[in-house]
Amino acid sequence: MTKIAVIAGNSSEDLAKKIAKKIHAQFVKTELKLFPDGESKITLKKIPKAEHVIVVQSTYPPVDTNLIQALSLISHSQQFSKKITLIIPYMGYARQDREFLPGEIITMRVLAKLFKAIGVTNLIVVDIHSLIGLKHFKITKQNVSAIPDLAMYFKKLKLKDVLVVSPDQGGKERAKKFAENLKVEHIALSKKRDRKTGKVQIINSKLNHVVGRDLILVDDMISTGGSIIKAAEFLKKQKCGKIYVACTHALLINDAEARIKKAGVTRIISTNTIPGNTSIVDISNTIAKAMV
Ligand code: R5P
Protein backbone atom coordinates (compact mmCIF):
# COMPACT_ATOMS: atom_id res chain seq x y z
CA MET A 1 0.00 0.00 0.00
CA THR A 2 1.28 3.48 -0.89
CA LYS A 3 2.27 5.50 2.14
CA ILE A 4 0.45 8.84 2.17
CA ALA A 5 1.02 11.94 4.27
CA VAL A 6 -1.53 14.76 4.54
CA ILE A 7 -0.01 18.14 5.33
CA ALA A 8 -2.51 20.58 6.79
CA GLY A 9 -2.26 24.15 5.63
CA ASN A 10 -3.33 26.69 8.23
CA SER A 11 -6.59 27.54 6.42
CA SER A 12 -7.80 23.93 6.28
CA GLU A 13 -6.41 22.16 9.36
CA ASP A 14 -9.65 20.59 10.52
CA LEU A 15 -10.65 19.36 7.07
CA ALA A 16 -7.12 18.00 6.44
CA LYS A 17 -7.27 16.06 9.71
CA LYS A 18 -10.61 14.51 8.73
CA ILE A 19 -9.32 13.58 5.25
CA ALA A 20 -6.13 12.02 6.71
CA LYS A 21 -8.19 9.91 9.10
CA LYS A 22 -10.49 8.70 6.33
CA ILE A 23 -7.69 7.65 3.98
CA HIS A 24 -5.51 6.26 6.82
CA ALA A 25 -2.69 8.66 6.06
CA GLN A 26 -0.05 10.25 8.27
CA PHE A 27 -1.32 13.63 9.48
CA VAL A 28 1.24 16.41 9.46
CA LYS A 29 0.28 19.52 11.39
CA THR A 30 1.91 22.83 10.58
CA GLU A 31 2.59 25.83 12.74
CA LEU A 32 2.11 29.30 11.32
CA LYS A 33 3.75 32.51 12.46
CA LEU A 34 2.48 35.69 10.80
CA PHE A 35 5.01 38.50 11.00
CA PRO A 36 3.90 42.12 11.50
CA ASP A 37 4.73 42.89 7.86
CA GLY A 38 2.35 40.15 6.68
CA GLU A 39 4.95 37.46 5.88
CA SER A 40 4.05 33.84 6.70
CA LYS A 41 6.51 31.48 8.39
CA ILE A 42 5.46 27.85 8.36
CA THR A 43 6.97 25.01 10.37
CA LEU A 44 6.10 21.35 9.78
CA LYS A 45 5.50 19.65 13.12
CA LYS A 46 6.51 16.21 11.74
CA ILE A 47 8.60 14.90 8.85
CA PRO A 48 6.28 13.45 6.22
CA LYS A 49 7.18 9.80 5.61
CA ALA A 50 5.35 9.00 2.42
CA GLU A 51 5.52 8.21 -1.27
CA HIS A 52 2.57 10.52 -1.85
CA VAL A 53 2.20 13.89 -0.13
CA ILE A 54 -1.13 15.68 -0.03
CA VAL A 55 -1.31 19.37 0.87
CA VAL A 56 -4.71 20.73 1.92
CA GLN A 57 -5.14 24.50 1.88
CA SER A 58 -8.17 26.60 0.93
CA THR A 59 -7.42 30.02 -0.49
CA TYR A 60 -10.16 32.13 1.04
CA PRO A 61 -9.22 35.59 2.42
CA PRO A 62 -6.51 36.59 2.99
CA VAL A 63 -6.34 34.98 -0.46
CA ASP A 64 -2.75 35.81 -1.42
CA THR A 65 -1.41 34.92 2.04
CA ASN A 66 -3.16 31.54 1.97
CA LEU A 67 -1.95 31.04 -1.58
CA ILE A 68 1.72 31.68 -0.78
CA GLN A 69 1.38 29.28 2.16
CA ALA A 70 0.04 26.60 -0.21
CA LEU A 71 2.90 27.25 -2.64
CA SER A 72 5.47 27.04 0.15
CA LEU A 73 4.05 23.75 1.44
CA ILE A 74 4.08 22.19 -2.02
CA SER A 75 7.56 23.39 -2.88
CA HIS A 76 8.88 22.07 0.44
CA SER A 77 7.09 18.72 -0.08
CA GLN A 78 9.17 17.99 -3.16
CA GLN A 79 11.99 16.80 -0.90
CA PHE A 80 9.75 14.09 0.58
CA SER A 81 7.89 12.82 -2.47
CA LYS A 82 7.60 13.04 -6.23
CA LYS A 83 3.83 12.63 -6.14
CA ILE A 84 2.22 15.75 -4.73
CA THR A 85 -1.50 16.32 -4.61
CA LEU A 86 -2.78 19.77 -3.84
CA ILE A 87 -6.32 19.88 -2.46
CA ILE A 88 -7.74 23.40 -2.61
CA PRO A 89 -11.24 22.96 -1.18
CA TYR A 90 -12.12 26.59 -1.93
CA MET A 91 -10.09 28.07 -4.73
CA GLY A 92 -9.69 31.81 -4.71
CA TYR A 93 -9.25 33.43 -8.14
CA ALA A 94 -11.52 30.80 -9.75
CA ARG A 95 -13.79 33.56 -11.06
CA GLN A 96 -10.84 35.05 -12.97
CA ASP A 97 -10.89 32.29 -15.56
CA ARG A 98 -11.32 34.36 -18.76
CA GLU A 99 -10.93 37.86 -20.14
CA PHE A 100 -14.28 39.55 -19.50
CA LEU A 101 -13.06 43.06 -20.31
CA PRO A 102 -10.12 43.84 -22.65
CA GLY A 103 -6.77 43.76 -20.89
CA GLU A 104 -7.87 41.71 -17.87
CA ILE A 105 -5.31 39.15 -16.69
CA ILE A 106 -6.56 35.56 -16.46
CA THR A 107 -5.17 34.83 -13.01
CA MET A 108 -6.19 31.17 -13.15
CA ARG A 109 -3.66 30.81 -15.99
CA VAL A 110 -0.96 32.29 -13.75
CA LEU A 111 -1.83 29.85 -10.95
CA ALA A 112 -1.75 26.94 -13.39
CA LYS A 113 1.83 27.84 -14.39
CA LEU A 114 2.88 28.30 -10.75
CA PHE A 115 1.45 25.00 -9.53
CA LYS A 116 3.08 23.04 -12.34
CA ALA A 117 6.43 24.75 -11.84
CA ILE A 118 6.64 23.94 -8.14
CA GLY A 119 5.74 20.29 -8.56
CA VAL A 120 2.00 19.79 -8.14
CA THR A 121 1.19 16.54 -9.97
CA ASN A 122 -2.46 16.34 -9.00
CA LEU A 123 -5.02 19.04 -8.24
CA ILE A 124 -8.34 18.54 -6.45
CA VAL A 125 -10.86 21.35 -6.03
CA VAL A 126 -14.45 21.39 -4.78
CA ASP A 127 -17.28 22.91 -6.83
CA ILE A 128 -15.02 25.23 -8.73
CA HIS A 129 -16.86 28.31 -10.00
CA SER A 130 -16.56 27.13 -13.60
CA LEU A 131 -14.76 24.24 -15.30
CA ILE A 132 -13.24 26.79 -17.71
CA GLY A 133 -10.84 27.73 -14.89
CA LEU A 134 -9.55 24.16 -14.60
CA LYS A 135 -8.79 23.98 -18.34
CA HIS A 136 -5.73 26.18 -17.75
CA PHE A 137 -4.12 23.48 -15.56
CA LYS A 138 -2.05 21.02 -17.59
CA ILE A 139 -1.79 18.49 -14.74
CA THR A 140 -4.11 15.77 -13.46
CA LYS A 141 -7.11 17.57 -12.01
CA GLN A 142 -10.46 16.80 -10.51
CA ASN A 143 -13.46 18.88 -9.49
CA VAL A 144 -15.36 17.24 -6.65
CA SER A 145 -19.00 18.14 -6.06
CA ALA A 146 -20.38 18.94 -2.63
CA ILE A 147 -23.93 19.13 -3.98
CA PRO A 148 -24.92 15.57 -2.87
CA ASP A 149 -23.66 16.34 0.67
CA LEU A 150 -25.57 19.63 0.81
CA ALA A 151 -28.71 18.00 -0.60
CA MET A 152 -28.43 15.20 1.98
CA TYR A 153 -28.52 17.82 4.74
CA PHE A 154 -31.70 19.34 3.31
CA LYS A 155 -33.28 15.89 2.85
CA LYS A 156 -33.13 15.50 6.62
CA LEU A 157 -35.02 18.79 7.11
CA LYS A 158 -38.04 17.18 5.37
CA LEU A 159 -39.24 20.45 3.82
CA LYS A 160 -42.63 20.22 2.06
CA ASP A 161 -43.34 21.24 -1.56
CA VAL A 162 -39.90 22.83 -1.81
CA LEU A 163 -38.52 24.36 -5.01
CA VAL A 164 -34.80 24.65 -5.79
CA VAL A 165 -33.75 27.97 -7.32
CA SER A 166 -30.49 29.02 -8.94
CA PRO A 167 -29.91 32.80 -8.67
CA ASP A 168 -28.56 32.80 -12.24
CA GLN A 169 -28.58 30.82 -15.48
CA GLY A 170 -24.93 29.86 -14.99
CA GLY A 171 -25.90 27.83 -11.92
CA LYS A 172 -28.82 26.00 -13.58
CA GLU A 173 -27.04 22.63 -13.84
CA ARG A 174 -25.98 22.86 -10.19
CA ALA A 175 -29.57 23.55 -9.10
CA LYS A 176 -30.79 20.69 -11.30
CA LYS A 177 -28.37 18.26 -9.67
CA PHE A 178 -29.36 19.46 -6.19
CA ALA A 179 -33.08 19.13 -7.05
CA GLU A 180 -32.55 15.64 -8.48
CA ASN A 181 -31.01 14.56 -5.18
CA LEU A 182 -34.12 15.81 -3.36
CA LYS A 183 -36.49 14.63 -6.11
CA VAL A 184 -38.06 18.10 -6.42
CA GLU A 185 -38.41 20.76 -9.14
CA HIS A 186 -35.91 23.47 -9.95
CA ILE A 187 -35.80 26.81 -11.76
CA ALA A 188 -33.08 29.36 -12.58
CA LEU A 189 -33.44 33.12 -12.34
CA SER A 190 -31.78 35.49 -14.82
CA LYS A 191 -29.12 37.70 -13.30
CA LYS A 192 -27.18 40.54 -14.90
CA ARG A 193 -23.87 41.73 -13.49
CA ASP A 194 -22.27 45.04 -14.36
CA ARG A 195 -18.69 44.00 -15.18
CA LYS A 196 -17.33 47.38 -14.09
CA THR A 197 -19.16 47.99 -10.78
CA GLY A 198 -19.86 44.32 -9.95
CA LYS A 199 -23.50 45.24 -9.12
CA VAL A 200 -26.11 42.55 -9.84
CA GLN A 201 -29.71 42.74 -10.94
CA ILE A 202 -32.43 40.07 -11.35
CA ILE A 203 -34.09 40.60 -14.72
CA ASN A 204 -37.02 38.18 -14.45
CA SER A 205 -40.59 39.44 -14.48
CA LYS A 206 -43.41 37.67 -12.57
CA LEU A 207 -42.89 34.09 -11.27
CA ASN A 208 -46.26 32.65 -10.27
CA HIS A 209 -45.13 29.16 -9.30
CA VAL A 210 -43.01 30.30 -6.31
CA VAL A 211 -46.06 31.78 -4.50
CA GLY A 212 -46.38 30.27 -1.02
CA ARG A 213 -43.60 27.70 -1.60
CA ASP A 214 -40.48 27.25 0.49
CA LEU A 215 -37.36 27.70 -1.64
CA ILE A 216 -33.75 26.58 -1.52
CA LEU A 217 -31.43 29.00 -3.30
CA VAL A 218 -28.40 27.03 -4.48
CA ASP A 219 -25.10 28.65 -5.44
CA ASP A 220 -21.43 27.66 -5.63
CA MET A 221 -20.30 30.54 -3.44
CA ILE A 222 -21.39 33.61 -1.53
CA SER A 223 -18.91 36.45 -1.45
CA THR A 224 -20.45 39.87 -0.79
CA GLY A 225 -23.94 38.33 -0.75
CA GLY A 226 -25.04 40.59 -3.62
CA SER A 227 -26.36 37.76 -5.82
CA ILE A 228 -28.26 36.00 -3.03
CA ILE A 229 -29.69 39.26 -1.65
CA LYS A 230 -31.03 40.36 -5.05
CA ALA A 231 -32.50 36.90 -5.65
CA ALA A 232 -34.08 36.75 -2.16
CA GLU A 233 -35.57 40.24 -2.48
CA PHE A 234 -37.03 39.34 -5.86
CA LEU A 235 -38.46 36.02 -4.62
CA LYS A 236 -39.97 37.63 -1.51
CA LYS A 237 -41.75 40.14 -3.78
CA GLN A 238 -43.23 37.13 -5.62
CA LYS A 239 -44.70 36.09 -2.23
CA CYS A 240 -42.70 32.88 -1.75
CA GLY A 241 -42.59 31.04 1.61
CA LYS A 242 -39.32 30.56 3.53
CA ILE A 243 -36.01 30.92 1.72
CA TYR A 244 -33.06 28.67 2.60
CA VAL A 245 -29.63 29.06 1.04
CA ALA A 246 -27.31 26.15 0.24
CA CYS A 247 -23.84 26.93 -1.01
CA THR A 248 -20.52 25.15 -1.11
CA HIS A 249 -18.28 28.09 -0.23
CA ALA A 250 -19.53 30.77 2.16
CA LEU A 251 -17.01 33.61 2.17
CA LEU A 252 -19.60 36.01 3.63
CA ILE A 253 -17.43 39.10 3.31
CA ASN A 254 -18.00 41.83 5.93
CA ASP A 255 -21.64 41.83 7.09
CA ALA A 256 -22.92 39.64 4.22
CA GLU A 257 -24.52 37.11 6.59
CA ALA A 258 -26.60 39.77 8.38
CA ARG A 259 -27.56 41.45 5.09
CA ILE A 260 -28.68 38.13 3.60
CA LYS A 261 -30.85 37.40 6.67
CA LYS A 262 -32.29 40.93 6.44
CA ALA A 263 -33.25 40.21 2.81
CA GLY A 264 -35.52 37.42 4.09
CA VAL A 265 -33.32 34.31 4.16
CA THR A 266 -34.17 31.95 7.04
CA ARG A 267 -30.92 29.92 7.04
CA ILE A 268 -27.62 29.65 5.19
CA ILE A 269 -26.01 26.23 5.01
CA SER A 270 -22.51 25.80 3.58
CA THR A 271 -19.66 23.27 3.66
CA ASN A 272 -16.39 23.21 5.55
CA THR A 273 -14.32 24.21 2.49
CA ILE A 274 -14.40 27.54 4.36
CA PRO A 275 -14.79 27.25 8.13
CA GLY A 276 -17.38 29.60 9.65
CA ASN A 277 -20.81 30.05 11.26
CA THR A 278 -22.69 28.41 8.40
CA SER A 279 -20.25 25.62 7.44
CA ILE A 280 -22.07 22.66 8.90
CA VAL A 281 -21.82 20.20 6.01
CA ASP A 282 -18.62 18.16 6.12
CA ILE A 283 -17.19 17.22 2.72
CA SER A 284 -14.14 15.26 3.94
CA ASN A 285 -15.76 11.96 3.00
CA THR A 286 -16.42 13.11 -0.57
CA ILE A 287 -12.84 14.36 -0.94
CA ALA A 288 -11.47 11.15 0.57
CA LYS A 289 -13.48 9.10 -1.92
CA ALA A 290 -11.99 11.15 -4.76
CA MET A 291 -8.51 10.11 -3.58
CA VAL A 292 -9.06 6.42 -4.29
C1 R5P B 1 -21.45 34.05 -9.74
O1 R5P B 1 -21.77 33.73 -10.85
C2 R5P B 1 -21.29 33.08 -8.61
O2 R5P B 1 -21.90 31.85 -8.86
C3 R5P B 1 -21.84 33.65 -7.32
O3 R5P B 1 -23.23 33.84 -7.45
C4 R5P B 1 -21.20 34.96 -7.02
O4 R5P B 1 -19.83 34.92 -7.29
C5 R5P B 1 -21.38 35.34 -5.58
O5 R5P B 1 -20.78 36.58 -5.34
P1 R5P B 1 -21.54 37.68 -4.50
O6 R5P B 1 -21.99 37.01 -3.22
O7 R5P B 1 -20.54 38.76 -4.28
O8 R5P B 1 -22.72 38.12 -5.33
mmCIF file with all atom_site columns, C-alpha atoms in Angstrom, residues 142-266:
data_model
loop_
_atom_site.group_PDB
_atom_site.id
_atom_site.type_symbol
_atom_site.label_atom_id
_atom_site.label_alt_id
_atom_site.label_comp_id
_atom_site.label_asym_id
_atom_site.label_entity_id
_atom_site.label_seq_id
_atom_site.pdbx_PDB_ins_code
_atom_site.Cartn_x
_atom_site.Cartn_y
_atom_site.Cartn_z
_atom_site.occupancy
_atom_site.B_iso_or_equiv
_atom_site.pdbx_formal_charge
_atom_site.auth_seq_id
_atom_site.auth_comp_id
_atom_site.auth_asym_id
_atom_site.auth_atom_id
_atom_site.pdbx_PDB_model_num
ATOM 1   C CA . GLN A 1 142 ? -10.460 16.800 -10.512 1.00 0.00 ? 142 GLN A CA 1
ATOM 2   C CA . ASN A 1 143 ? -13.462 18.880 -9.489  1.00 0.00 ? 143 ASN A CA 1
ATOM 3   C CA . VAL A 1 144 ? -15.359 17.244 -6.648  1.00 0.00 ? 144 VAL A CA 1
ATOM 4   C CA . SER A 1 145 ? -18.998 18.137 -6.061  1.00 0.00 ? 145 SER A CA 1
ATOM 5   C CA . ALA A 1 146 ? -20.380 18.941 -2.627  1.00 0.00 ? 146 ALA A CA 1
ATOM 6   C CA . ILE A 1 147 ? -23.933 19.125 -3.983  1.00 0.00 ? 147 ILE A CA 1
ATOM 7   C CA . PRO A 1 148 ? -24.925 15.572 -2.872  1.00 0.00 ? 148 PRO A CA 1
ATOM 8   C CA . ASP A 1 149 ? -23.656 16.337 0.672   1.00 0.00 ? 149 ASP A CA 1
ATOM 9   C CA . LEU A 1 150 ? -25.568 19.634 0.814   1.00 0.00 ? 150 LEU A CA 1
ATOM 10  C CA . ALA A 1 151 ? -28.710 18.000 -0.603  1.00 0.00 ? 151 ALA A CA 1
ATOM 11  C CA . MET A 1 152 ? -28.434 15.203 1.976   1.00 0.00 ? 152 MET A CA 1
ATOM 12  C CA . TYR A 1 153 ? -28.520 17.818 4.742   1.00 0.00 ? 153 TYR A CA 1
ATOM 13  C CA . PHE A 1 154 ? -31.701 19.337 3.306   1.00 0.00 ? 154 PHE A CA 1
ATOM 14  C CA . LYS A 1 155 ? -33.280 15.892 2.851   1.00 0.00 ? 155 LYS A CA 1
ATOM 15  C CA . LYS A 1 156 ? -33.125 15.497 6.617   1.00 0.00 ? 156 LYS A CA 1
ATOM 16  C CA . LEU A 1 157 ? -35.024 18.794 7.115   1.00 0.00 ? 157 LEU A CA 1
ATOM 17  C CA . LYS A 1 158 ? -38.039 17.184 5.374   1.00 0.00 ? 158 LYS A CA 1
ATOM 18  C CA . LEU A 1 159 ? -39.244 20.454 3.821   1.00 0.00 ? 159 LEU A CA 1
ATOM 19  C CA . LYS A 1 160 ? -42.631 20.220 2.065   1.00 0.00 ? 160 LYS A CA 1
ATOM 20  C CA . ASP A 1 161 ? -43.341 21.244 -1.561  1.00 0.00 ? 161 ASP A CA 1
ATOM 21  C CA . VAL A 1 162 ? -39.901 22.827 -1.807  1.00 0.00 ? 162 VAL A CA 1
ATOM 22  C CA . LEU A 1 163 ? -38.521 24.364 -5.011  1.00 0.00 ? 163 LEU A CA 1
ATOM 23  C CA . VAL A 1 164 ? -34.804 24.646 -5.791  1.00 0.00 ? 164 VAL A CA 1
ATOM 24  C CA . VAL A 1 165 ? -33.751 27.969 -7.317  1.00 0.00 ? 165 VAL A CA 1
ATOM 25  C CA . SER A 1 166 ? -30.494 29.024 -8.941  1.00 0.00 ? 166 SER A CA 1
ATOM 26  C CA . PRO A 1 167 ? -29.907 32.797 -8.673  1.00 0.00 ? 167 PRO A CA 1
ATOM 27  C CA . ASP A 1 168 ? -28.558 32.796 -12.243 1.00 0.00 ? 168 ASP A CA 1
ATOM 28  C CA . GLN A 1 169 ? -28.581 30.816 -15.476 1.00 0.00 ? 169 GLN A CA 1
ATOM 29  C CA . GLY A 1 170 ? -24.929 29.860 -14.992 1.00 0.00 ? 170 GLY A CA 1
ATOM 30  C CA . GLY A 1 171 ? -25.905 27.828 -11.917 1.00 0.00 ? 171 GLY A CA 1
ATOM 31  C CA . LYS A 1 172 ? -28.821 26.003 -13.580 1.00 0.00 ? 172 LYS A CA 1
ATOM 32  C CA . GLU A 1 173 ? -27.041 22.625 -13.837 1.00 0.00 ? 173 GLU A CA 1
ATOM 33  C CA . ARG A 1 174 ? -25.979 22.855 -10.189 1.00 0.00 ? 174 ARG A CA 1
ATOM 34  C CA . ALA A 1 175 ? -29.569 23.553 -9.105  1.00 0.00 ? 175 ALA A CA 1
ATOM 35  C CA . LYS A 1 176 ? -30.790 20.693 -11.299 1.00 0.00 ? 176 LYS A CA 1
ATOM 36  C CA . LYS A 1 177 ? -28.370 18.261 -9.668  1.00 0.00 ? 177 LYS A CA 1
ATOM 37  C CA . PHE A 1 178 ? -29.359 19.463 -6.189  1.00 0.00 ? 178 PHE A CA 1
ATOM 38  C CA . ALA A 1 179 ? -33.079 19.131 -7.052  1.00 0.00 ? 179 ALA A CA 1
ATOM 39  C CA . GLU A 1 180 ? -32.553 15.637 -8.485  1.00 0.00 ? 180 GLU A CA 1
ATOM 40  C CA . ASN A 1 181 ? -31.015 14.555 -5.183  1.00 0.00 ? 181 ASN A CA 1
ATOM 41  C CA . LEU A 1 182 ? -34.117 15.811 -3.365  1.00 0.00 ? 182 LEU A CA 1
ATOM 42  C CA . LYS A 1 183 ? -36.492 14.631 -6.112  1.00 0.00 ? 183 LYS A CA 1
ATOM 43  C CA . VAL A 1 184 ? -38.058 18.097 -6.417  1.00 0.00 ? 184 VAL A CA 1
ATOM 44  C CA . GLU A 1 185 ? -38.408 20.755 -9.144  1.00 0.00 ? 185 GLU A CA 1
ATOM 45  C CA . HIS A 1 186 ? -35.909 23.470 -9.952  1.00 0.00 ? 186 HIS A CA 1
ATOM 46  C CA . ILE A 1 187 ? -35.799 26.810 -11.764 1.00 0.00 ? 187 ILE A CA 1
ATOM 47  C CA . ALA A 1 188 ? -33.077 29.355 -12.579 1.00 0.00 ? 188 ALA A CA 1
ATOM 48  C CA . LEU A 1 189 ? -33.438 33.123 -12.345 1.00 0.00 ? 189 LEU A CA 1
ATOM 49  C CA . SER A 1 190 ? -31.781 35.487 -14.821 1.00 0.00 ? 190 SER A CA 1
ATOM 50  C CA . LYS A 1 191 ? -29.119 37.703 -13.296 1.00 0.00 ? 191 LYS A CA 1
ATOM 51  C CA . LYS A 1 192 ? -27.184 40.543 -14.904 1.00 0.00 ? 192 LYS A CA 1
ATOM 52  C CA . ARG A 1 193 ? -23.868 41.729 -13.490 1.00 0.00 ? 193 ARG A CA 1
ATOM 53  C CA . ASP A 1 194 ? -22.268 45.042 -14.358 1.00 0.00 ? 194 ASP A CA 1
ATOM 54  C CA . ARG A 1 195 ? -18.693 43.998 -15.178 1.00 0.00 ? 195 ARG A CA 1
ATOM 55  C CA . LYS A 1 196 ? -17.331 47.384 -14.090 1.00 0.00 ? 196 LYS A CA 1
ATOM 56  C CA . THR A 1 197 ? -19.165 47.985 -10.780 1.00 0.00 ? 197 THR A CA 1
ATOM 57  C CA . GLY A 1 198 ? -19.862 44.317 -9.948  1.00 0.00 ? 198 GLY A CA 1
ATOM 58  C CA . LYS A 1 199 ? -23.505 45.241 -9.125  1.00 0.00 ? 199 LYS A CA 1
ATOM 59  C CA . VAL A 1 200 ? -26.107 42.551 -9.836  1.00 0.00 ? 200 VAL A CA 1
ATOM 60  C CA . GLN A 1 201 ? -29.714 42.741 -10.938 1.00 0.00 ? 201 GLN A CA 1
ATOM 61  C CA . ILE A 1 202 ? -32.427 40.069 -11.354 1.00 0.00 ? 202 ILE A CA 1
ATOM 62  C CA . ILE A 1 203 ? -34.093 40.604 -14.724 1.00 0.00 ? 203 ILE A CA 1
ATOM 63  C CA . ASN A 1 204 ? -37.017 38.181 -14.452 1.00 0.00 ? 204 ASN A CA 1
ATOM 64  C CA . SER A 1 205 ? -40.590 39.436 -14.483 1.00 0.00 ? 205 SER A CA 1
ATOM 65  C CA . LYS A 1 206 ? -43.413 37.669 -12.572 1.00 0.00 ? 206 LYS A CA 1
ATOM 66  C CA . LEU A 1 207 ? -42.887 34.094 -11.267 1.00 0.00 ? 207 LEU A CA 1
ATOM 67  C CA . ASN A 1 208 ? -46.257 32.653 -10.268 1.00 0.00 ? 208 ASN A CA 1
ATOM 68  C CA . HIS A 1 209 ? -45.130 29.159 -9.301  1.00 0.00 ? 209 HIS A CA 1
ATOM 69  C CA . VAL A 1 210 ? -43.011 30.299 -6.309  1.00 0.00 ? 210 VAL A CA 1
ATOM 70  C CA . VAL A 1 211 ? -46.056 31.775 -4.505  1.00 0.00 ? 211 VAL A CA 1
ATOM 71  C CA . GLY A 1 212 ? -46.384 30.267 -1.019  1.00 0.00 ? 212 GLY A CA 1
ATOM 72  C CA . ARG A 1 213 ? -43.600 27.701 -1.605  1.00 0.00 ? 213 ARG A CA 1
ATOM 73  C CA . ASP A 1 214 ? -40.475 27.246 0.485   1.00 0.00 ? 214 ASP A CA 1
ATOM 74  C CA . LEU A 1 215 ? -37.364 27.698 -1.637  1.00 0.00 ? 215 LEU A CA 1
ATOM 75  C CA . ILE A 1 216 ? -33.750 26.585 -1.521  1.00 0.00 ? 216 ILE A CA 1
ATOM 76  C CA . LEU A 1 217 ? -31.428 29.002 -3.305  1.00 0.00 ? 217 LEU A CA 1
ATOM 77  C CA . VAL A 1 218 ? -28.400 27.030 -4.477  1.00 0.00 ? 218 VAL A CA 1
ATOM 78  C CA . ASP A 1 219 ? -25.097 28.655 -5.436  1.00 0.00 ? 219 ASP A CA 1
ATOM 79  C CA . ASP A 1 220 ? -21.431 27.658 -5.630  1.00 0.00 ? 220 ASP A CA 1
ATOM 80  C CA . MET A 1 221 ? -20.303 30.536 -3.435  1.00 0.00 ? 221 MET A CA 1
ATOM 81  C CA . ILE A 1 222 ? -21.385 33.613 -1.533  1.00 0.00 ? 222 ILE A CA 1
ATOM 82  C CA . SER A 1 223 ? -18.907 36.449 -1.454  1.00 0.00 ? 223 SER A CA 1
ATOM 83  C CA . THR A 1 224 ? -20.455 39.872 -0.792  1.00 0.00 ? 224 THR A CA 1
ATOM 84  C CA . GLY A 1 225 ? -23.940 38.329 -0.755  1.00 0.00 ? 225 GLY A CA 1
ATOM 85  C CA . GLY A 1 226 ? -25.037 40.592 -3.617  1.00 0.00 ? 226 GLY A CA 1
ATOM 86  C CA . SER A 1 227 ? -26.361 37.757 -5.818  1.00 0.00 ? 227 SER A CA 1
ATOM 87  C CA . ILE A 1 228 ? -28.256 35.998 -3.028  1.00 0.00 ? 228 ILE A CA 1
ATOM 88  C CA . ILE A 1 229 ? -29.688 39.259 -1.654  1.00 0.00 ? 229 ILE A CA 1
ATOM 89  C CA . LYS A 1 230 ? -31.025 40.363 -5.046  1.00 0.00 ? 230 LYS A CA 1
ATOM 90  C CA . ALA A 1 231 ? -32.502 36.895 -5.653  1.00 0.00 ? 231 ALA A CA 1
ATOM 91  C CA . ALA A 1 232 ? -34.085 36.751 -2.158  1.00 0.00 ? 232 ALA A CA 1
ATOM 92  C CA . GLU A 1 233 ? -35.568 40.241 -2.478  1.00 0.00 ? 233 GLU A CA 1
ATOM 93  C CA . PHE A 1 234 ? -37.033 39.344 -5.859  1.00 0.00 ? 234 PHE A CA 1
ATOM 94  C CA . LEU A 1 235 ? -38.461 36.021 -4.616  1.00 0.00 ? 235 LEU A CA 1
ATOM 95  C CA . LYS A 1 236 ? -39.971 37.633 -1.506  1.00 0.00 ? 236 LYS A CA 1
ATOM 96  C CA . LYS A 1 237 ? -41.746 40.142 -3.782  1.00 0.00 ? 237 LYS A CA 1
ATOM 97  C CA . GLN A 1 238 ? -43.229 37.133 -5.616  1.00 0.00 ? 238 GLN A CA 1
ATOM 98  C CA . LYS A 1 239 ? -44.700 36.090 -2.232  1.00 0.00 ? 239 LYS A CA 1
ATOM 99  C CA . CYS A 1 240 ? -42.703 32.879 -1.748  1.00 0.00 ? 240 CYS A CA 1
ATOM 100 C CA . GLY A 1 241 ? -42.590 31.039 1.615   1.00 0.00 ? 241 GLY A CA 1
ATOM 101 C CA . LYS A 1 242 ? -39.322 30.564 3.535   1.00 0.00 ? 242 LYS A CA 1
ATOM 102 C CA . ILE A 1 243 ? -36.008 30.917 1.723   1.00 0.00 ? 243 ILE A CA 1
ATOM 103 C CA . TYR A 1 244 ? -33.063 28.672 2.602   1.00 0.00 ? 244 TYR A CA 1
ATOM 104 C CA . VAL A 1 245 ? -29.634 29.060 1.040   1.00 0.00 ? 245 VAL A CA 1
ATOM 105 C CA . ALA A 1 246 ? -27.315 26.151 0.240   1.00 0.00 ? 246 ALA A CA 1
ATOM 106 C CA . CYS A 1 247 ? -23.842 26.929 -1.008  1.00 0.00 ? 247 CYS A CA 1
ATOM 107 C CA . THR A 1 248 ? -20.515 25.148 -1.109  1.00 0.00 ? 248 THR A CA 1
ATOM 108 C CA . HIS A 1 249 ? -18.281 28.089 -0.229  1.00 0.00 ? 249 HIS A CA 1
ATOM 109 C CA . ALA A 1 250 ? -19.527 30.772 2.164   1.00 0.00 ? 250 ALA A CA 1
ATOM 110 C CA . LEU A 1 251 ? -17.011 33.609 2.170   1.00 0.00 ? 251 LEU A CA 1
ATOM 111 C CA . LEU A 1 252 ? -19.599 36.008 3.634   1.00 0.00 ? 252 LEU A CA 1
ATOM 112 C CA . ILE A 1 253 ? -17.426 39.096 3.305   1.00 0.00 ? 253 ILE A CA 1
ATOM 113 C CA . ASN A 1 254 ? -18.000 41.827 5.929   1.00 0.00 ? 254 ASN A CA 1
ATOM 114 C CA . ASP A 1 255 ? -21.639 41.827 7.089   1.00 0.00 ? 255 ASP A CA 1
ATOM 115 C CA . ALA A 1 256 ? -22.920 39.636 4.219   1.00 0.00 ? 256 ALA A CA 1
ATOM 116 C CA . GLU A 1 257 ? -24.521 37.112 6.585   1.00 0.00 ? 257 GLU A CA 1
ATOM 117 C CA . ALA A 1 258 ? -26.601 39.771 8.376   1.00 0.00 ? 258 ALA A CA 1
ATOM 118 C CA . ARG A 1 259 ? -27.564 41.447 5.093   1.00 0.00 ? 259 ARG A CA 1
ATOM 119 C CA . ILE A 1 260 ? -28.679 38.131 3.602   1.00 0.00 ? 260 ILE A CA 1
ATOM 120 C CA . LYS A 1 261 ? -30.848 37.398 6.671   1.00 0.00 ? 261 LYS A CA 1
ATOM 121 C CA . LYS A 1 262 ? -32.293 40.928 6.436   1.00 0.00 ? 262 LYS A CA 1
ATOM 122 C CA . ALA A 1 263 ? -33.254 40.215 2.813   1.00 0.00 ? 263 ALA A CA 1
ATOM 123 C CA . GLY A 1 264 ? -35.516 37.423 4.090   1.00 0.00 ? 264 GLY A CA 1
ATOM 124 C CA . VAL A 1 265 ? -33.317 34.312 4.160   1.00 0.00 ? 265 VAL A CA 1
ATOM 125 C CA . THR A 1 266 ? -34.170 31.947 7.038   1.00 0.00 ? 266 THR A CA 1
#
